[in-house]
GROMACS .gro file of C-alpha atoms in nm:
model
  281
    1MET     CA    1   8.545  11.070  13.158
    2ASP     CA    2   8.622  10.638  13.197
    3SER     CA    3   8.349  10.561  13.043
    4ALA     CA    4   8.411  10.774  12.716
    5PHE     CA    5   8.801  10.664  12.733
    6HIS     CA    6   8.608  10.271  12.745
    7ALA     CA    7   8.437  10.351  12.454
    8SER     CA    8   8.690  10.494  12.257
    9LEU     CA    9   8.887  10.216  12.331
   10ILE     CA   10   8.597   9.957  12.233
   11ILE     CA   11   8.648  10.145  11.890
   12VAL     CA   12   9.014  10.132  11.836
   13ALA     CA   13   9.026   9.756  11.959
   14PRO     CA   14   9.108   9.624  11.573
   15ASP     CA   15   9.413   9.892  11.536
   16LEU     CA   16   9.502   9.804  11.881
   17LEU     CA   17   9.503   9.406  11.897
   18LEU     CA   18   9.706   9.494  11.592
   19ALA     CA   19   9.973   9.708  11.738
   20VAL     CA   20  10.000   9.507  12.052
   21SER     CA   21  10.019   9.140  11.840
   22ALA     CA   22  10.346   9.290  11.643
   23MET     CA   23  10.491   9.370  11.906
   24ALA     CA   24  10.445   9.070  12.120
   25LEU     CA   25  10.543   8.842  11.795
   26ILE     CA   26  10.851   9.061  11.718
   27LEU     CA   27  10.975   9.009  12.104
   28PHE     CA   28  10.857   8.617  12.086
   29GLY     CA   29  11.053   8.574  11.771
   30ALA     CA   30  11.361   8.744  11.949
   31PHE     CA   31  11.398   8.492  12.150
   32ALA     CA   32  11.222   8.191  12.020
   33GLY     CA   33  11.488   8.291  11.689
   34GLU     CA   34  11.493   8.241  11.327
   35LYS     CA   35  11.339   7.883  11.325
   36ALA     CA   36  11.034   8.030  11.467
   37SER     CA   37  10.923   8.226  11.126
   38SER     CA   38  10.662   8.006  11.022
   39ALA     CA   39  10.485   8.037  11.299
   40ILE     CA   40  10.476   8.389  11.378
   41GLY     CA   41  10.378   8.395  11.011
   42VAL     CA   42  10.021   8.193  11.028
   43MET     CA   43   9.989   8.397  11.401
   44SER     CA   44   9.988   8.765  11.213
   45VAL     CA   45   9.747   8.616  10.950
   46ILE     CA   46   9.546   8.521  11.276
   47ALA     CA   47   9.572   8.873  11.446
   48LEU     CA   48   9.481   9.005  11.090
   49GLY     CA   49   9.163   8.754  11.103
   50ALA     CA   50   9.094   8.869  11.494
   51ALA     CA   51   9.087   9.276  11.394
   52ILE     CA   52   8.863   9.168  11.129
   53PHE     CA   53   8.600   8.973  11.369
   54LEU     CA   54   8.661   9.341  11.615
   55LEU     CA   55   8.568   9.464  11.325
   56ILE     CA   56   8.276   9.396  11.181
   57GLY     CA   57   8.167   9.062  11.412
   58PRO     CA   58   7.867   9.138  11.689
   59GLY     CA   59   7.997   9.385  11.966
   60ALA     CA   60   8.203   9.619  11.721
   61GLY     CA   61   8.259   9.970  11.819
   62ARG     CA   62   8.098  10.246  11.589
   63GLY     CA   63   8.155  10.601  11.644
   64GLU     CA   64   8.390  10.843  11.718
   65ALA     CA   65   8.673  10.832  11.983
   66PHE     CA   66   8.919  11.018  12.163
   67GLY     CA   67   8.719  11.363  12.129
   68GLY     CA   68   8.660  11.348  11.745
   69SER     CA   69   9.017  11.299  11.608
   70TYR     CA   70   8.957  10.925  11.537
   71VAL     CA   71   8.616  10.764  11.405
   72ALA     CA   72   8.508  10.406  11.320
   73ASP     CA   73   8.199  10.458  11.027
   74GLU     CA   74   8.088  10.214  10.748
   75PHE     CA   75   8.283  10.363  10.572
   76ALA     CA   76   8.643  10.322  10.795
   77VAL     CA   77   8.451   9.974  10.837
   78PHE     CA   78   8.482   9.887  10.501
   79CYS     CA   79   8.787  10.029  10.368
   80LYS     CA   80   8.994   9.836  10.696
   81ALA     CA   81   8.853   9.518  10.642
   82ALA     CA   82   8.981   9.511  10.264
   83ILE     CA   83   9.263   9.629  10.416
   84TYR     CA   84   9.328   9.342  10.660
   85GLY     CA   85   9.159   9.088  10.409
   86ALA     CA   86   9.486   9.226  10.144
   87ALA     CA   87   9.756   9.204  10.434
   88ALA     CA   88   9.608   8.895  10.525
   89LEU     CA   89   9.675   8.744  10.168
   90SER     CA   90   9.972   8.877  10.135
   91LEU     CA   91  10.143   8.720  10.437
   92LEU     CA   92   9.998   8.388  10.306
   93MET     CA   93  10.202   8.445   9.966
   94ALA     CA   94  10.498   8.597  10.115
   95GLN     CA   95  10.618   8.245  10.354
   96ALA     CA   96  10.689   8.038   9.997
   97PHE     CA   97  10.876   8.317   9.834
   98LEU     CA   98  11.102   8.445  10.161
   99LYS     CA   99  11.165   8.062  10.186
  100ALA     CA  100  11.311   8.016   9.835
  101GLU     CA  101  11.518   8.337   9.900
  102LYS     CA  102  11.646   8.254  10.217
  103ILE     CA  103  11.526   8.614  10.397
  104HIS     CA  104  11.225   8.436  10.594
  105ARG     CA  105  11.299   8.627  10.945
  106PHE     CA  106  11.009   8.685  11.196
  107GLU     CA  107  11.018   9.089  11.160
  108TYR     CA  108  10.907   9.028  10.806
  109TYR     CA  109  10.538   9.020  10.974
  110GLY     CA  110  10.576   9.215  11.272
  111LEU     CA  111  10.648   9.516  11.068
  112ALA     CA  112  10.365   9.402  10.785
  113LEU     CA  113  10.118   9.407  11.097
  114LEU     CA  114  10.301   9.770  11.237
  115SER     CA  115  10.237   9.933  10.882
  116VAL     CA  116   9.857   9.777  10.834
  117VAL     CA  117   9.821   9.936  11.177
  118GLY     CA  118   9.950  10.299  11.026
  119MET     CA  119   9.658  10.272  10.736
  120GLY     CA  120   9.396  10.177  10.969
  121VAL     CA  121   9.496  10.516  11.149
  122MET     CA  122   9.485  10.679  10.878
  123VAL     CA  123   9.208  10.552  10.715
  124SER     CA  124   9.001  10.621  11.055
  125ALA     CA  125   9.141  10.984  11.098
  126ARG     CA  126   8.968  11.318  11.141
  127ASP     CA  127   9.222  11.538  11.214
  128LEU     CA  128   9.569  11.562  11.053
  129VAL     CA  129   9.765  11.496  11.318
  130VAL     CA  130   9.700  11.156  11.374
  131LEU     CA  131   9.672  11.103  11.007
  132TYR     CA  132  10.031  11.219  10.989
  133MET     CA  133  10.126  10.965  11.289
  134GLY     CA  134   9.894  10.718  11.075
  135LEU     CA  135  10.073  10.780  10.747
  136GLU     CA  136  10.452  10.763  10.959
  137THR     CA  137  10.347  10.431  11.089
  138GLN     CA  138  10.297  10.276  10.787
  139SER     CA  139  10.610  10.439  10.630
  140LEU     CA  140  10.832  10.396  10.829
  141ALA     CA  141  10.768  10.060  10.826
  142LEU     CA  142  10.740  10.016  10.510
  143TYR     CA  143  11.111  10.156  10.418
  144VAL     CA  144  11.229   9.901  10.651
  145LEU     CA  145  11.018   9.603  10.410
  146ALA     CA  146  11.133   9.709  10.103
  147ALA     CA  147  11.502   9.713  10.179
  148PHE     CA  148  11.427   9.334  10.336
  149LYS     CA  149  11.663   9.143  10.117
  150ARG     CA  150  12.017   9.369  10.283
  151ASP     CA  151  12.272   9.156  10.115
  152ASP     CA  152  12.101   9.252   9.714
  153GLY     CA  153  12.215   9.587   9.603
  154LYS     CA  154  11.863   9.675   9.398
  155ALA     CA  155  11.671   9.606   9.723
  156SER     CA  156  11.892   9.839   9.929
  157GLU     CA  157  11.896  10.105   9.649
  158ALA     CA  158  11.478  10.057   9.693
  159GLY     CA  159  11.488  10.121  10.047
  160LEU     CA  160  11.713  10.418  10.007
  161LYS     CA  161  11.491  10.596   9.763
  162TYR     CA  162  11.194  10.494   9.889
  163PHE     CA  163  11.254  10.647  10.202
  164MET     CA  164  11.400  11.017  10.044
  165LEU     CA  165  11.101  11.016   9.833
  166GLY     CA  166  10.915  10.907  10.130
  167ALA     CA  167  11.058  11.210  10.303
  168VAL     CA  168  11.022  11.458  10.092
  169SER     CA  169  10.641  11.353  10.061
  170SER     CA  170  10.551  11.395  10.440
  171GLY     CA  171  10.726  11.713  10.440
  172LEU     CA  172  10.524  11.852  10.224
  173LEU     CA  173  10.201  11.695  10.382
  174LEU     CA  174  10.318  11.832  10.723
  175PHE     CA  175  10.379  12.157  10.550
  176GLY     CA  176  10.001  12.162  10.400
  177ALA     CA  177   9.880  12.052  10.714
  178SER     CA  178  10.057  12.363  10.897
  179LEU     CA  179   9.965  12.599  10.651
  180VAL     CA  180   9.573  12.449  10.752
  181TYR     CA  181   9.648  12.528  11.064
  182GLY     CA  182   9.774  12.834  11.100
  183PHE     CA  183   9.447  12.993  10.865
  184VAL     CA  184   9.234  12.758  11.025
  185GLY     CA  185   9.357  12.775  11.422
  186SER     CA  186   9.242  12.397  11.446
  187THR     CA  187   9.327  12.031  11.317
  188ARG     CA  188   9.006  11.890  11.330
  189PHE     CA  189   8.847  11.787  11.019
  190THR     CA  190   8.580  11.941  11.162
  191GLU     CA  191   8.667  12.328  11.206
  192ILE     CA  192   8.840  12.278  10.916
  193ALA     CA  193   8.490  12.216  10.679
  194ALA     CA  194   8.354  12.502  10.911
  195PHE     CA  195   8.644  12.738  10.818
  196ALA     CA  196   8.685  12.612  10.419
  197SER     CA  197   8.313  12.752  10.389
  198LYS     CA  198   8.403  13.079  10.459
  199GLY     CA  199   8.548  13.022  10.092
  200ASP     CA  200   8.944  13.124  10.196
  201ILE     CA  201   9.178  13.085   9.923
  202GLY     CA  202   9.441  13.086  10.198
  203ILE     CA  203   9.404  12.726  10.257
  204LEU     CA  204   9.420  12.620   9.909
  205PHE     CA  205   9.782  12.645   9.944
  206GLY     CA  206   9.742  12.392  10.267
  207LEU     CA  207   9.501  12.165  10.070
  208VAL     CA  208   9.804  12.180   9.734
  209LEU     CA  209  10.036  12.067   9.948
  210VAL     CA  210   9.830  11.747  10.132
  211ILE     CA  211   9.675  11.664   9.808
  212CYS     CA  212  10.106  11.617   9.690
  213GLY     CA  213  10.178  11.477   9.998
  214VAL     CA  214   9.887  11.131   9.975
  215ALA     CA  215   9.953  11.116   9.580
  216PHE     CA  216  10.245  11.041   9.682
  217LYS     CA  217  10.173  10.702   9.882
  218CYS     CA  218   9.991  10.589   9.585
  219SER     CA  219  10.208  10.655   9.310
  220ALA     CA  220  10.002  10.871   9.158
  221ALA     CA  221  10.155  11.052   8.860
  222PRO     CA  222  10.362  11.302   8.841
  223PHE     CA  223  10.450  11.136   9.229
  224HIS     CA  224  10.474  10.824   9.053
  225MET     CA  225  10.853  10.863   9.019
  226TRP     CA  226  10.969  10.587   9.306
  227THR     CA  227  10.760  10.343   9.170
  228PRO     CA  228  10.918  10.173   8.913
  229ASP     CA  229  11.286  10.116   9.138
  230VAL     CA  230  11.115  10.011   9.433
  231TYR     CA  231  10.878   9.751   9.284
  232GLU     CA  232  11.178   9.602   9.076
  233GLY     CA  233  11.418   9.578   9.404
  234ALA     CA  234  11.227   9.552   9.653
  235PRO     CA  235  11.117   9.163   9.715
  236THR     CA  236  10.801   9.037   9.553
  237SER     CA  237  10.593   8.928   9.796
  238THR     CA  238  10.684   9.307   9.913
  239THR     CA  239  10.566   9.457   9.605
  240ALA     CA  240  10.254   9.235   9.625
  241PHE     CA  241  10.206   9.391  10.006
  242PHE     CA  242  10.322   9.769   9.836
  243ALA     CA  243  10.020   9.742   9.551
  244ALA     CA  244   9.731   9.608   9.768
  245ALA     CA  245   9.653   9.740  10.122
  246PRO     CA  246   9.869  10.038  10.111
  247LYS     CA  247   9.745  10.176   9.771
  248PHE     CA  248   9.432  10.100   9.922
  249ALA     CA  249   9.440  10.336  10.240
  250ALA     CA  250   9.587  10.617  10.026
  251ILE     CA  251   9.286  10.630   9.780
  252ALA     CA  252   9.056  10.645  10.110
  253VAL     CA  253   9.251  10.839  10.266
  254PHE     CA  254   9.183  11.070   9.960
  255ALA     CA  255   8.821  11.038   9.982
  256ARG     CA  256   8.804  11.076  10.350
  257LEU     CA  257   9.071  11.415  10.294
  258LEU     CA  258   8.843  11.572   9.981
  259PHE     CA  259   8.511  11.507  10.102
  260GLU     CA  260   8.523  11.561  10.490
  261PRO     CA  261   8.718  11.894  10.541
  262PHE     CA  262   8.762  12.021  10.164
  263ALA     CA  263   8.391  11.901  10.075
  264THR     CA  264   8.329  12.270   9.995
  265LEU     CA  265   8.626  12.371   9.801
  266THR     CA  266   8.542  12.057   9.555
  267GLU     CA  267   8.532  12.347   9.250
  268ASP     CA  268   8.904  12.413   9.313
  269TRP     CA  269   9.003  12.053   9.438
  270ARG     CA  270   8.872  11.853   9.164
  271GLN     CA  271   9.090  12.009   8.876
  272ILE     CA  272   9.351  11.864   9.022
  273ILE     CA  273   9.233  11.518   9.121
  274VAL     CA  274   9.106  11.492   8.737
  275LEU     CA  275   9.497  11.614   8.604
  276ILE     CA  276   9.682  11.401   8.835
  277SER     CA  277   9.409  11.162   8.712
  278VAL     CA  278   9.481  11.157   8.321
  279LEU     CA  279   9.849  11.186   8.447
  280SER     CA  280   9.842  10.851   8.593
  281MET     CA  281   9.617  10.670   8.328
   0.00000   0.00000   0.00000
């Protein structure tokens, strides 16, 4: 058991590093004050670089962790490297803008790192519960980032709209996951795939709701109604972040979900994806 747990820790090391870094930087900022914001911004980028090294460097963990509910395969590694890189570039560009707008506070970087942790968990999830935990970790941080310019009416409106509509999408995804669990008796992707191969129509209802929840996260039509207001009202640095890392994570989750647990239902979900794609374009 100890060796299995140790192996799992090595596999989740990049996400664990970012989670610890986010909490440590927020605590450091609370004691050091706003004057440490620039240093915290640099350290957050360094933390993302260290996470990329743990992800692709020598000794990087590969395989399944925690009983198969979390995986570090080549797909997850590629997606996480892209997400971490996009987040690092966004944070580097954010410093000058945040200073110019007089909202350069250390909490921005801690929240960004926490949202990246959620994205990483989403990409590596092979269990609907783990997927939901990652999605909520990402979303809760992004709600605050959207309204980070709290003295601005548009920013407050953006944060509120994103929170309200995000809660609806999370509810759809959670309801869909509960339906899948009700029909399958498990939330593990491997067991869902085995059940879906039987062609039970009941699981399709859960699949449709899960697709709707994830489509919201990548602002795919017709679940894109939050995007114009949030992109307009949020600080420009936050909009740049929104348009890169979270969207990439949502697309990766789409690929993981549809081609692993629901691969045998391709003929059913293909029509939904085609419709969403055409409407979005």
